[in-house]
PDB file of C-alpha atoms in Angstrom:
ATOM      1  CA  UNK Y 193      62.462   4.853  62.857  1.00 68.00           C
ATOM      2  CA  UNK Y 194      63.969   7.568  61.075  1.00 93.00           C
ATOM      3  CA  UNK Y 195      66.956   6.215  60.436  1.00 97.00           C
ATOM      4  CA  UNK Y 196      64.861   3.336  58.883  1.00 97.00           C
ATOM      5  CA  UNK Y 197      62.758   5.301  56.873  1.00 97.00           C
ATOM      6  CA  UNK Y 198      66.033   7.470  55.389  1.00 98.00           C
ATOM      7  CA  UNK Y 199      67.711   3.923  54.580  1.00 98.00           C
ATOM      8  CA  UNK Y 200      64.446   2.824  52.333  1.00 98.00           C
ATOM      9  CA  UNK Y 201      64.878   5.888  50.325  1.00 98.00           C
ATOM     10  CA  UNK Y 202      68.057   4.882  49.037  1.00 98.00           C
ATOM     11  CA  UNK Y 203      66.708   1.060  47.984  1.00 96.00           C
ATOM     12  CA  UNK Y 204      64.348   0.654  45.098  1.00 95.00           C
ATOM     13  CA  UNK Y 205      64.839   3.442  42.894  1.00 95.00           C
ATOM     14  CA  UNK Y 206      64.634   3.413  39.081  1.00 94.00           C
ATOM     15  CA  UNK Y 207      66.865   5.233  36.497  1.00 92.00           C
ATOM     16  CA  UNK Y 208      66.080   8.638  35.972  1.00 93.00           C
ATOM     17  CA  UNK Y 209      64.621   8.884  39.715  1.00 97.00           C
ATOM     18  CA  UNK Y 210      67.231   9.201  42.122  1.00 98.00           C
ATOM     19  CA  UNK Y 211      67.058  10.468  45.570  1.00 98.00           C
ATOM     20  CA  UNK Y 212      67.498  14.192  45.343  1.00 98.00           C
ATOM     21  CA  UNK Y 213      68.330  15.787  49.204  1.00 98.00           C
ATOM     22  CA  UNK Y 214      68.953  19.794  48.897  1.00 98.00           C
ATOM     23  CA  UNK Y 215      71.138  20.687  51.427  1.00 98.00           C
ATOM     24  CA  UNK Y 216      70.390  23.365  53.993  1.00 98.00           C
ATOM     25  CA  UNK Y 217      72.747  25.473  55.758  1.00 98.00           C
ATOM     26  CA  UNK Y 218      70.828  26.436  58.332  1.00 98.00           C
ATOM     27  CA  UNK Y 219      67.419  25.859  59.821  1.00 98.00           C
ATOM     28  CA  UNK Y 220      65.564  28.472  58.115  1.00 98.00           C
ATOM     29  CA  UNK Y 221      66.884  27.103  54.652  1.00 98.00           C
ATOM     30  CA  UNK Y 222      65.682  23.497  55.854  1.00 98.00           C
ATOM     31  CA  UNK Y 223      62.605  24.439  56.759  1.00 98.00           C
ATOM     32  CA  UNK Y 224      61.984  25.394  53.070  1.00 98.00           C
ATOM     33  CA  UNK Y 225      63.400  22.744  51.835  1.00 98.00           C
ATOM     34  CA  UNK Y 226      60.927  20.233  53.738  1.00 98.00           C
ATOM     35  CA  UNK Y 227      58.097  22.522  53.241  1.00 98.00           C
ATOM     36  CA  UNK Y 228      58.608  22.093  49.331  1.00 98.00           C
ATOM     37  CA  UNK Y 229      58.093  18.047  50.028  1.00 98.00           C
ATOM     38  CA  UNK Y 230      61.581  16.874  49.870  1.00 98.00           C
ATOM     39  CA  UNK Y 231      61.624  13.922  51.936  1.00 98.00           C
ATOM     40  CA  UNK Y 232      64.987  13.930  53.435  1.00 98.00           C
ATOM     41  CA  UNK Y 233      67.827  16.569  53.500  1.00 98.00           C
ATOM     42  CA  UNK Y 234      71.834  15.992  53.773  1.00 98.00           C
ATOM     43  CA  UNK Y 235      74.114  19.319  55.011  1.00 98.00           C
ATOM     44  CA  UNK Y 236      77.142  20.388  53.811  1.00 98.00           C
ATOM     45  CA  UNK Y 237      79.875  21.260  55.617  1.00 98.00           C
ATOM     46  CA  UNK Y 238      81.148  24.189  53.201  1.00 98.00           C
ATOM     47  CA  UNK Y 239      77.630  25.559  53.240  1.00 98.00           C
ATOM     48  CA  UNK Y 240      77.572  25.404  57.150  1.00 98.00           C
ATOM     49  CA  UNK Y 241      81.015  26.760  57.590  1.00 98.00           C
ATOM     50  CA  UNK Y 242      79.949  29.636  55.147  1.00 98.00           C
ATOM     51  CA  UNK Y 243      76.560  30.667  57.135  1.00 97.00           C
ATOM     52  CA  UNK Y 244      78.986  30.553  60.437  1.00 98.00           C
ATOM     53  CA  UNK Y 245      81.776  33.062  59.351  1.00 98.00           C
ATOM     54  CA  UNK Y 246      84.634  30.039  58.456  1.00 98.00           C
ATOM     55  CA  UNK Y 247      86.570  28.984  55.369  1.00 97.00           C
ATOM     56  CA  UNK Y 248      85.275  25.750  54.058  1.00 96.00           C
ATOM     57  CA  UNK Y 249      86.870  22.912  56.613  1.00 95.00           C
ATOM     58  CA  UNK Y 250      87.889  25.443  59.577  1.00 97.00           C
ATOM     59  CA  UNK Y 251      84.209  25.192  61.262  1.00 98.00           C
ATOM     60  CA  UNK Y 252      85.010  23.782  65.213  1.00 98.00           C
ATOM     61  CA  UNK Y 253      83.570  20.566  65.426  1.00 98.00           C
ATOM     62  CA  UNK Y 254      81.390  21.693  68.312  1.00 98.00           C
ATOM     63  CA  UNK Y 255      79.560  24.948  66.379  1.00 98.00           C
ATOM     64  CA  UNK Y 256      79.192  21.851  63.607  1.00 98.00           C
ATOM     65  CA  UNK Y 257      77.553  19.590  65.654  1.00 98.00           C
ATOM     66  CA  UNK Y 258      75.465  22.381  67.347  1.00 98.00           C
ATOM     67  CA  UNK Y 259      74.119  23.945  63.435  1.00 98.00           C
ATOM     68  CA  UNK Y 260      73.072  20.214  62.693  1.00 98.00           C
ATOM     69  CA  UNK Y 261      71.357  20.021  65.842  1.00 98.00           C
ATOM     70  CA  UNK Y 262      69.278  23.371  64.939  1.00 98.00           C
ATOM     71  CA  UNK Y 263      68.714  21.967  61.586  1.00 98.00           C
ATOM     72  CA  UNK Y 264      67.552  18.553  62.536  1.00 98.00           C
ATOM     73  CA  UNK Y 265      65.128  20.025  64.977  1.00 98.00           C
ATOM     74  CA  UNK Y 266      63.604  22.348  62.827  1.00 98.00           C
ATOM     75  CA  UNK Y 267      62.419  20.201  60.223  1.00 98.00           C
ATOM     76  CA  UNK Y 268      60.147  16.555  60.398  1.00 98.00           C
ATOM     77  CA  UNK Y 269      61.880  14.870  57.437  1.00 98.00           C
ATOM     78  CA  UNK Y 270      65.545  12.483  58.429  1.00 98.00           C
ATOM     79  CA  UNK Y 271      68.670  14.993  58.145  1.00 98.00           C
ATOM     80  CA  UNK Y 272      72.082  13.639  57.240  1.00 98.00           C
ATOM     81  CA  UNK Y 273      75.575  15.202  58.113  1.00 98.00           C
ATOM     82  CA  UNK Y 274      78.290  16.455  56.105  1.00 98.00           C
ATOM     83  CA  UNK Y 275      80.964  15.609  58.852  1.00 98.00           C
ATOM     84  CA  UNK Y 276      83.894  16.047  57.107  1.00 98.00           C
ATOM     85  CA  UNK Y 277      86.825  13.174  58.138  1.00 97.00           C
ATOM     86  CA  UNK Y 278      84.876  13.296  61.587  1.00 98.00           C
ATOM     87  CA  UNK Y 279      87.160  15.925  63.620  1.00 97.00           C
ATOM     88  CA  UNK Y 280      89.315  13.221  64.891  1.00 96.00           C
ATOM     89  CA  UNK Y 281      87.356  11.725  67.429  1.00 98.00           C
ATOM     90  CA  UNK Y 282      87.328   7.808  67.826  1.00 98.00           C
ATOM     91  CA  UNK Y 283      84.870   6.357  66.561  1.00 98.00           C
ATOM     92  CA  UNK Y 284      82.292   6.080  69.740  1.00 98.00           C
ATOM     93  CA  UNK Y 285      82.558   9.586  70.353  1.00 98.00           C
ATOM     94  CA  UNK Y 286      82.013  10.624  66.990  1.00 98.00           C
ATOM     95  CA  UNK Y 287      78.859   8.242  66.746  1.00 98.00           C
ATOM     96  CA  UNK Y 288      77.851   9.677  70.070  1.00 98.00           C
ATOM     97  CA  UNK Y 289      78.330  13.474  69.408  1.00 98.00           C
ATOM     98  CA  UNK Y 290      76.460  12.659  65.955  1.00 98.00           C
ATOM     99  CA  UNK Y 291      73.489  10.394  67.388  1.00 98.00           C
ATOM    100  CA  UNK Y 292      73.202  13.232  69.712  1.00 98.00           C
ATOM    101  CA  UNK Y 293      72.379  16.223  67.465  1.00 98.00           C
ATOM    102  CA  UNK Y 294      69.647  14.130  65.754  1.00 98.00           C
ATOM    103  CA  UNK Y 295      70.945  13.090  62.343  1.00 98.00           C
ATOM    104  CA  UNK Y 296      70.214   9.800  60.871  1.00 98.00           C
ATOM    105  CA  UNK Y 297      73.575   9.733  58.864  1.00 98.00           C
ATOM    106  CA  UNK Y 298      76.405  11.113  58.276  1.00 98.00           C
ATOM    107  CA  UNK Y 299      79.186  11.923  55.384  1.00 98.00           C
ATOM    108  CA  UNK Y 300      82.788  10.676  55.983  1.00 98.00           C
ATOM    109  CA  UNK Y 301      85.365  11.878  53.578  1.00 98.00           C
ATOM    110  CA  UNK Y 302      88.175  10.000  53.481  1.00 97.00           C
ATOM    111  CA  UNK Y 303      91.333  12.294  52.866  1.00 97.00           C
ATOM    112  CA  UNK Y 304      93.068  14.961  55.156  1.00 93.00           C
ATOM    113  CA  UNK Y 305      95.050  18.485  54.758  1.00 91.00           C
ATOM    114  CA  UNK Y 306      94.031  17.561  50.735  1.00 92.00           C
ATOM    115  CA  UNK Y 307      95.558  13.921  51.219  1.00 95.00           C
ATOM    116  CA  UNK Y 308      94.192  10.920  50.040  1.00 97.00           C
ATOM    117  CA  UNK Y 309      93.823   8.378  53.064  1.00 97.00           C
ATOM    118  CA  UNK Y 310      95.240   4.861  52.880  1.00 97.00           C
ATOM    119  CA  UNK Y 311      92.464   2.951  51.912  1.00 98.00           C
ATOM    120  CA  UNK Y 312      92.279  -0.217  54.357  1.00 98.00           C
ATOM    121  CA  UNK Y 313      93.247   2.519  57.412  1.00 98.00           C
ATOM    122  CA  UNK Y 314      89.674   4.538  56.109  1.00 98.00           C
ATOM    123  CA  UNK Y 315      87.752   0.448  55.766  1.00 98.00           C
ATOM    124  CA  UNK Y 316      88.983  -0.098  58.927  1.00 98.00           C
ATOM    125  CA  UNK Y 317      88.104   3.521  60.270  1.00 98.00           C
ATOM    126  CA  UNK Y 318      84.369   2.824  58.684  1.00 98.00           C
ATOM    127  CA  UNK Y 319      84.120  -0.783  60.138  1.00 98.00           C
ATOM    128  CA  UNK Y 320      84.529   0.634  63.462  1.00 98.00           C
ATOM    129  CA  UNK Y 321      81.976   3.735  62.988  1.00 98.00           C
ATOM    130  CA  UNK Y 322      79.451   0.867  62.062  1.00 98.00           C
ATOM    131  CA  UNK Y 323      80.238  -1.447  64.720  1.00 98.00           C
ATOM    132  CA  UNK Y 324      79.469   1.418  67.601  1.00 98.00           C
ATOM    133  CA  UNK Y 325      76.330   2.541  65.465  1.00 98.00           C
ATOM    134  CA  UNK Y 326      74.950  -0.576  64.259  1.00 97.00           C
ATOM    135  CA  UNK Y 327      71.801   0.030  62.195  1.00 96.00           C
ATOM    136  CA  UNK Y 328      71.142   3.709  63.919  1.00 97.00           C
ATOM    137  CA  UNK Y 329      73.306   5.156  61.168  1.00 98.00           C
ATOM    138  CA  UNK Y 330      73.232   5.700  57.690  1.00 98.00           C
ATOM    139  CA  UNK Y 331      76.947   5.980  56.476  1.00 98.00           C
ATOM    140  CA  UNK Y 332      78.014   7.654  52.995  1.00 98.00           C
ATOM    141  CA  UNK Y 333      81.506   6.908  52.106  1.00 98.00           C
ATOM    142  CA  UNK Y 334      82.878   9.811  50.631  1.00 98.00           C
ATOM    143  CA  UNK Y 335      85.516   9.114  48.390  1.00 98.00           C
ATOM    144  CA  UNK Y 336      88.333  11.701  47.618  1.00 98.00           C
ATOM    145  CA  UNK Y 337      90.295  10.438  44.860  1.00 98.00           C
ATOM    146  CA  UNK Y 338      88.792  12.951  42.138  1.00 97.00           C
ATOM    147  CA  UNK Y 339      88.931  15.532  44.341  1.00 96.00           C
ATOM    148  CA  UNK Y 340      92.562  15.538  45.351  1.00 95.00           C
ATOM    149  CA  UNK Y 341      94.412  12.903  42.932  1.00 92.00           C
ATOM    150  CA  UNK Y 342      95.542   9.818  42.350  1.00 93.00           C
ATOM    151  CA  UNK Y 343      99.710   8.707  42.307  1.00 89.00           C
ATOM    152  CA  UNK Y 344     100.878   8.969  38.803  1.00 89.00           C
ATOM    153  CA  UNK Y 345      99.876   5.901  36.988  1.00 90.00           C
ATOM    154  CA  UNK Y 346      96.866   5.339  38.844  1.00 94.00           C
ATOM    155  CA  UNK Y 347      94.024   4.975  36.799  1.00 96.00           C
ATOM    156  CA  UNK Y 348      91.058   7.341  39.321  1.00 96.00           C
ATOM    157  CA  UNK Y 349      88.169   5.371  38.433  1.00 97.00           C
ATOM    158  CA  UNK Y 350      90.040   1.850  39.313  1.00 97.00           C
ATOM    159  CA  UNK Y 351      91.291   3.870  42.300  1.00 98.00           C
ATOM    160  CA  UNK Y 352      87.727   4.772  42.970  1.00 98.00           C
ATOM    161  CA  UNK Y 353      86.149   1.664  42.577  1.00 98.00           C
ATOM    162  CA  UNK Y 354      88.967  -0.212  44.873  1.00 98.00           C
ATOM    163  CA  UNK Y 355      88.093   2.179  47.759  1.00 98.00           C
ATOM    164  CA  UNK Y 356      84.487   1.891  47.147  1.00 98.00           C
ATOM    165  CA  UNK Y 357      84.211  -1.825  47.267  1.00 98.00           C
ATOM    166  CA  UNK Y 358      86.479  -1.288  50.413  1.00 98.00           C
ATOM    167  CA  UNK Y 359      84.356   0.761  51.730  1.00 98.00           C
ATOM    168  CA  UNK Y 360      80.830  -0.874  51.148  1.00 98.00           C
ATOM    169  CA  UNK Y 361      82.663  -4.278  52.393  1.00 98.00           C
ATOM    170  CA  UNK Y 362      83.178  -2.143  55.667  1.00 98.00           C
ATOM    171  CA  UNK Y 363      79.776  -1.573  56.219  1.00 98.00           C
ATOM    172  CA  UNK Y 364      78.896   1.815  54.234  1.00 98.00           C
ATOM    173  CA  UNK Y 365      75.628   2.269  53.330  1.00 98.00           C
ATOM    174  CA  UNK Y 366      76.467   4.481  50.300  1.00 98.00           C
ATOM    175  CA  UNK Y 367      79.097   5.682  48.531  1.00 98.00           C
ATOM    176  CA  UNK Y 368      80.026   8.777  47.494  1.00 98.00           C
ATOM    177  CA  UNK Y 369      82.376   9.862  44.546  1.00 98.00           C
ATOM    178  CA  UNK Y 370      82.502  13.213  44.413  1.00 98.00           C
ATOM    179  CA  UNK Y 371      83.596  15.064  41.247  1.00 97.00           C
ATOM    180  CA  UNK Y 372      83.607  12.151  39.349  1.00 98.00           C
ATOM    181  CA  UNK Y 373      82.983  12.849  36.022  1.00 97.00           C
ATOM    182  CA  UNK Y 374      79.266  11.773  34.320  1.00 98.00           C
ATOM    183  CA  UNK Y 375      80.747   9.655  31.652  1.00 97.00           C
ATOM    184  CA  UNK Y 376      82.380   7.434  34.543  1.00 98.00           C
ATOM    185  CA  UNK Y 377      79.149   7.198  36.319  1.00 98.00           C
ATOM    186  CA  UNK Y 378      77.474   3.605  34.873  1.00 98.00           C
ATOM    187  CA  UNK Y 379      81.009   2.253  35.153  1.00 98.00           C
ATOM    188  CA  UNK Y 380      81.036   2.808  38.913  1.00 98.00           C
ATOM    189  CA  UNK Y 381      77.316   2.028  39.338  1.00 98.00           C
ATOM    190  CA  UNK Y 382      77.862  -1.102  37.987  1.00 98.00           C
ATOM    191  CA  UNK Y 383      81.173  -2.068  39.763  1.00 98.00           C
ATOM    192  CA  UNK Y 384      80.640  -0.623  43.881  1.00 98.00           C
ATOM    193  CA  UNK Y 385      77.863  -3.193  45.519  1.00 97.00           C
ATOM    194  CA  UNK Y 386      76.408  -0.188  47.019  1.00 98.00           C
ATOM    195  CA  UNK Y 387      73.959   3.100  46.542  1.00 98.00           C
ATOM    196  CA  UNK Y 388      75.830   5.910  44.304  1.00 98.00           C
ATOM    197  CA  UNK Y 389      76.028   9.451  45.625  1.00 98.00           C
ATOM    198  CA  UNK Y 390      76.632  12.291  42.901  1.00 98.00           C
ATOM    199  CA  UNK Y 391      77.431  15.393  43.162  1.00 97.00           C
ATOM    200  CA  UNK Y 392      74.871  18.426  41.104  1.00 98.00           C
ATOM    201  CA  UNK Y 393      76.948  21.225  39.585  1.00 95.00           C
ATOM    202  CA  UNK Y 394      74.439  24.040  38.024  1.00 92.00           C
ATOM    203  CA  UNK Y 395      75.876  23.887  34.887  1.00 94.00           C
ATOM    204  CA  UNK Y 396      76.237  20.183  34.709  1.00 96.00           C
ATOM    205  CA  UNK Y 397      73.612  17.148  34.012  1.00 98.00           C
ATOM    206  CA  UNK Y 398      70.059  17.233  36.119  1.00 97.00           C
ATOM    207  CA  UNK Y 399      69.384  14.886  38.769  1.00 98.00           C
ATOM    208  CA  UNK Y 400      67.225  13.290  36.181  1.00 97.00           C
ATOM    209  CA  UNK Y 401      70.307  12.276  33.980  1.00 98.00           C
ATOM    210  CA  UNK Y 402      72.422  12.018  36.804  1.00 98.00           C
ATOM    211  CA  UNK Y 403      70.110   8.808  37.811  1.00 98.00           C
ATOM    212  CA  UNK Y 404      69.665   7.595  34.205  1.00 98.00           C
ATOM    213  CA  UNK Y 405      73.824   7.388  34.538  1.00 98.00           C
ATOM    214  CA  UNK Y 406      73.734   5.460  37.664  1.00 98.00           C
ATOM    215  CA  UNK Y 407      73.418   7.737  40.642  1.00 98.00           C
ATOM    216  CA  UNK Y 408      71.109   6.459  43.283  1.00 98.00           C
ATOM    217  CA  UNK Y 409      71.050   9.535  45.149  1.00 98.00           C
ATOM    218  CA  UNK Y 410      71.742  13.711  44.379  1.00 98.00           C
ATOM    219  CA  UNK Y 411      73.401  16.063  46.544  1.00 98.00           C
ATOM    220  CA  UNK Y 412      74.599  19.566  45.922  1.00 98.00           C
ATOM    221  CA  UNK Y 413      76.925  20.339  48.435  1.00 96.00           C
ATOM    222  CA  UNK Y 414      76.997  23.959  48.874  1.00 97.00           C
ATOM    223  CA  UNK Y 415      75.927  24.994  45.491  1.00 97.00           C
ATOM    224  CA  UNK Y 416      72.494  25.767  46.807  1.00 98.00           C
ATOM    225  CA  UNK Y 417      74.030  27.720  49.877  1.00 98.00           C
ATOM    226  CA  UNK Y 418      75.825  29.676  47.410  1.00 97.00           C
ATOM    227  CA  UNK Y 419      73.527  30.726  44.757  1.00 97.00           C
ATOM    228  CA  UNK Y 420      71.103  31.981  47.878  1.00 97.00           C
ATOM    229  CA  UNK Y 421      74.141  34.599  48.531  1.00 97.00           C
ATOM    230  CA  UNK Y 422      74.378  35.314  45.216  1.00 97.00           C
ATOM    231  CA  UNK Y 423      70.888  36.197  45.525  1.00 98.00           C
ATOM    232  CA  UNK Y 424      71.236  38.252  48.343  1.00 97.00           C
ATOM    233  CA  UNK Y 425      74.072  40.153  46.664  1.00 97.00           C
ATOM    234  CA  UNK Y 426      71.283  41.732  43.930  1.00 98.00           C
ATOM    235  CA  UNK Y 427      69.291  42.073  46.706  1.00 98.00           C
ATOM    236  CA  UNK Y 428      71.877  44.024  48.299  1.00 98.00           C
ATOM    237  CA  UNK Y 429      73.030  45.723  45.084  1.00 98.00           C
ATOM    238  CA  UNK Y 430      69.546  46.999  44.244  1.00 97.00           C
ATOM    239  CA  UNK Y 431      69.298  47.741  47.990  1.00 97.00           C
ATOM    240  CA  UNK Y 432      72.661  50.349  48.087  1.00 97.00           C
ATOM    241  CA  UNK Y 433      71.657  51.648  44.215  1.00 95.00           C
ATOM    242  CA  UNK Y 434      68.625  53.238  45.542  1.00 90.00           C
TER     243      UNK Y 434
END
């Protein structure tokens, strides 16, 4: 049911009302969130890795899967997963592992060691992920190629687009472009047959204009994780000034 119910979020929305899903690091930081009415929240790895004492990317895929697990317990709103490229685990496995610590959906990226993945290899990676899952899964289809680069005389938002329609034809639920700039956002909206994840920066559009550009849904990665530290550091500064 929850699964359903985090699905239906993504369909239906107008421009200038995406689906905004803070992402908590932990479960005391979800349990906020949800308490503030959010209806959904989606974790991010770096945010996760960061509350566990690793570099963004070196978390164990077990102390992943475990934080997750807290999270999605503590809180009665549908909790998607920052999963990275999955870990390496086939496909059932990862499904399994993933079903198993109560998230609805999950976030595949699809580069590795800051390498763009061959496109039909990720479609066909994604095909399989849905086949095991079948509807208990929401799947966002992260897409790397403004993150890490294109080839020279690549054009990134062709690139983009290419992979996306791959992807979506695979049987992603969403797509996910992160660090693509605003300007290129109705461009992809209106090219990729599927929802639009953006990425918030602080300093850059709201979620507001980030929908009235073409994003169907908002997340932050681990912006929000990050300005809580910096919080705590005037805490702390205050704190040892005394």
């Amino acid at each position: 049911m929850a699964v359903s119910v985090f699905r239906d979020l993504h369909h239906g929305r107008t421009p200038g009302d995406p689906l905004v899903l803070p992402g908590p690091w932990d479960a005391a930081s979800a349990r906020v969130f949800a308490d503030a009415g959010f209806p959904a929240l989606a974790t991010p790895s770096a945010g996760i890795a960061a509350s566990l004492g690793y570099e963004d990317g070196a978390t164990p895929a077990a102390e992943m899967f475990a934080a997750v697990a807290r999270i999605a317990r503590a809180v009665p709103v549908p909790v998607s997963a920052d999963i990275e490229a999955g870990y390496g685990l086939p496909p059932k496995e990862l499904v399994e592992r993933l079903l198993g610590t109560g998230a609805v959906g999950c976030n595949l990226e699809d580069s590795a060691d800051g390498v763009l993945n061959d496109p039909q290899r990720q479609a066909d990676r994604l095909a399989e992920v849905r086949a095991v899952a079948g509807d208990q899964l929401f799947v966002n289809a992260r897409v790397d190629t403004y993150v890490h680069g294109v080839p020279d005389g690549t054009d990134p938002e062709a690139e983009t687009i290419a992979r996306a329609r791959l992807y979506a034809a695979a049987g992603a639920d969403c797509v996910y472009p992160i660090a693509a700039p605003p300007e290129s956002l109705p461009r992809l909206a209106a090219a990729i047959p599927a929802p639009l994840n953006v990425f918030a920066l602080p300093d850059g559009p709201t979620p507001r204009r980030l929908g009235e550009l073409g994003a169907t849904r908002i997340t932050f990665g681990p912006g929000l994780q990050r300005q809580a530290m910096a919080a705590v550091r005037r805490i702390a500064d205050r704190l040892h000034a005394l």
